[in-house]
């Protein structure tokens, strides 16, 4: 961050780090040594990098910052979901959520891309906070490294293995409004000499920013794209998502078609089910019609109610009626169950409440 004159080590991939070290009078091979400590052994302090000379440890420590966040709080849900609260150097708070997969041996990490969010979707707690700022590449990668280390330490895993095997950009913020930092963080996380996670194991979720979708065609690798649709009917969608007033939903879906033609990749459509709002026959018909010629997987997510927001979670009957309708129209779907509700870690519940901030000091 701006208040440090040092370079952020996490903003370098292998190649740029090699070049940077050479420019600064170090041999090229040290890049691999340093990255191994950080990404493969979760050691973030040069003083602990025991195969570096004492002189290197201190001069590298003067040259680079490694982790830019500090862990302030960790809440663990009954279902094993963990919500991390981090503090950035400028005092801003950032949340990340770790979700254990079914067998508890693999983990999905949900990272934030911004502090707060400018989009003000009417069902989302983060939207209530407003927008504070973009996260840096370094802050995005710090979330991954810190959480990975905590999981490895708690489960006594081999430090050389990654504990996290899926990363979703579905925390706070809109990834496509912080496009450069998000895509660069993915390149670095994907780099074999860095976190070495396959791009197919990374998903970016967007409200549907046309410019971002079109740019994303050129992103390296096979990153997965998820679209928060929530209503296929443009007028209805405008009520939920102010972005739909600025960017027409049909045009946005055309940009998804373009993305798909160019990349051949199937996309995920996220559909929050809201009681009495988007669960009717007409909603399913609109989905079928508007998504014509798009290859997608539909994720139906019962709304996580947010206090002070005017929407209700769907009843069991509403959920089963809606899914019956989808089946009748031959629309394949997966019904997602939100995890971590008891600690406000479920989708749309991330918001830095006073309580979180107080408990973190
Ligand atoms: N801005 C991006 C990523 C962050 S939100 C996006 O909108 O896709 C991640 C997902 O959580 C989105 O699909 C979002 O619509 C959903 N979400 C937000 N509030 C929710 C709530 N109250 N209940 C369930 N899902 C919610």
PDB file of C-alpha atoms in Angstrom, residues 10-15 35 39-40 111 137 140-142 144-145 162 164-167 169 181-204 216 218-224 265:
ATOM      1  CA  UNK A  10       3.061 -10.723  -3.769  1.00  0.00           C
ATOM      2  CA  UNK A  11       2.615  -8.508  -6.818  1.00  0.00           C
ATOM      3  CA  UNK A  12       5.417 -10.347  -8.649  1.00  0.00           C
ATOM      4  CA  UNK A  13       5.106 -13.504 -10.663  1.00  0.00           C
ATOM      5  CA  UNK A  14       8.167 -15.731 -11.068  1.00  0.00           C
ATOM      6  CA  UNK A  15       9.525 -14.069 -14.149  1.00  0.00           C
ATOM      7  CA  UNK A  35       8.702 -18.006  -3.788  1.00  0.00           C
ATOM      8  CA  UNK A  39       3.882 -20.209  -1.502  1.00  0.00           C
ATOM      9  CA  UNK A  40       4.945 -23.756  -0.686  1.00  0.00           C
ATOM     10  CA  UNK A 111     -12.136 -13.832  -1.497  1.00  0.00           C
ATOM     11  CA  UNK A 137      -3.179  -7.548  -5.967  1.00  0.00           C
ATOM     12  CA  UNK A 140      -6.139 -10.344  -2.677  1.00  0.00           C
ATOM     13  CA  UNK A 141      -3.254 -12.823  -2.579  1.00  0.00           C
ATOM     14  CA  UNK A 142      -2.661 -12.165   1.133  1.00  0.00           C
ATOM     15  CA  UNK A 144      -5.342 -16.699   0.076  1.00  0.00           C
ATOM     16  CA  UNK A 145      -1.973 -17.223   1.746  1.00  0.00           C
ATOM     17  CA  UNK A 162      -2.218 -26.477  -0.753  1.00  0.00           C
ATOM     18  CA  UNK A 164      -7.307 -24.492  -0.710  1.00  0.00           C
ATOM     19  CA  UNK A 165      -8.289 -26.101  -3.958  1.00  0.00           C
ATOM     20  CA  UNK A 166     -10.910 -23.715  -5.222  1.00  0.00           C
ATOM     21  CA  UNK A 167     -10.958 -19.935  -5.151  1.00  0.00           C
ATOM     22  CA  UNK A 169     -14.122 -14.168  -6.269  1.00  0.00           C
ATOM     23  CA  UNK A 181      -5.873  -6.388  -9.851  1.00  0.00           C
ATOM     24  CA  UNK A 182      -8.267  -9.340 -10.023  1.00  0.00           C
ATOM     25  CA  UNK A 183      -6.891 -10.788 -13.248  1.00  0.00           C
ATOM     26  CA  UNK A 184      -3.274 -10.188 -12.242  1.00  0.00           C
ATOM     27  CA  UNK A 185      -3.864 -11.846  -8.859  1.00  0.00           C
ATOM     28  CA  UNK A 186      -5.233 -14.869 -10.724  1.00  0.00           C
ATOM     29  CA  UNK A 187      -2.181 -15.011 -12.991  1.00  0.00           C
ATOM     30  CA  UNK A 188       0.100 -15.016  -9.977  1.00  0.00           C
ATOM     31  CA  UNK A 189      -1.946 -17.564  -8.032  1.00  0.00           C
ATOM     32  CA  UNK A 190      -1.894 -19.752 -11.127  1.00  0.00           C
ATOM     33  CA  UNK A 191       1.890 -19.415 -11.683  1.00  0.00           C
ATOM     34  CA  UNK A 192       3.507 -22.810 -11.066  1.00  0.00           C
ATOM     35  CA  UNK A 193       6.247 -21.219  -9.018  1.00  0.00           C
ATOM     36  CA  UNK A 194       3.695 -19.343  -6.927  1.00  0.00           C
ATOM     37  CA  UNK A 195       0.420 -20.826  -5.600  1.00  0.00           C
ATOM     38  CA  UNK A 196       0.137 -23.193  -8.572  1.00  0.00           C
ATOM     39  CA  UNK A 197      -3.633 -23.517  -8.622  1.00  0.00           C
ATOM     40  CA  UNK A 198      -5.277 -24.335 -11.963  1.00  0.00           C
ATOM     41  CA  UNK A 199      -7.338 -21.567 -13.551  1.00  0.00           C
ATOM     42  CA  UNK A 200     -10.266 -24.002 -13.839  1.00  0.00           C
ATOM     43  CA  UNK A 201     -10.358 -24.005 -10.072  1.00  0.00           C
ATOM     44  CA  UNK A 202     -10.917 -20.272  -9.982  1.00  0.00           C
ATOM     45  CA  UNK A 203     -14.292 -18.598 -10.500  1.00  0.00           C
ATOM     46  CA  UNK A 204     -14.977 -14.909 -10.945  1.00  0.00           C
ATOM     47  CA  UNK A 216     -12.487 -11.336 -19.811  1.00  0.00           C
ATOM     48  CA  UNK A 218      -8.783 -12.389 -23.259  1.00  0.00           C
ATOM     49  CA  UNK A 219      -7.913 -13.368 -19.688  1.00  0.00           C
ATOM     50  CA  UNK A 220      -5.259 -16.067 -19.568  1.00  0.00           C
ATOM     51  CA  UNK A 221      -6.200 -19.643 -18.797  1.00  0.00           C
ATOM     52  CA  UNK A 222      -9.597 -21.182 -18.299  1.00  0.00           C
ATOM     53  CA  UNK A 223     -10.966 -19.166 -15.425  1.00  0.00           C
ATOM     54  CA  UNK A 224     -14.624 -19.860 -14.793  1.00  0.00           C
ATOM     55  CA  UNK A 265     -16.681 -22.032 -21.951  1.00  0.00           C
TER      56      UNK A 265
END
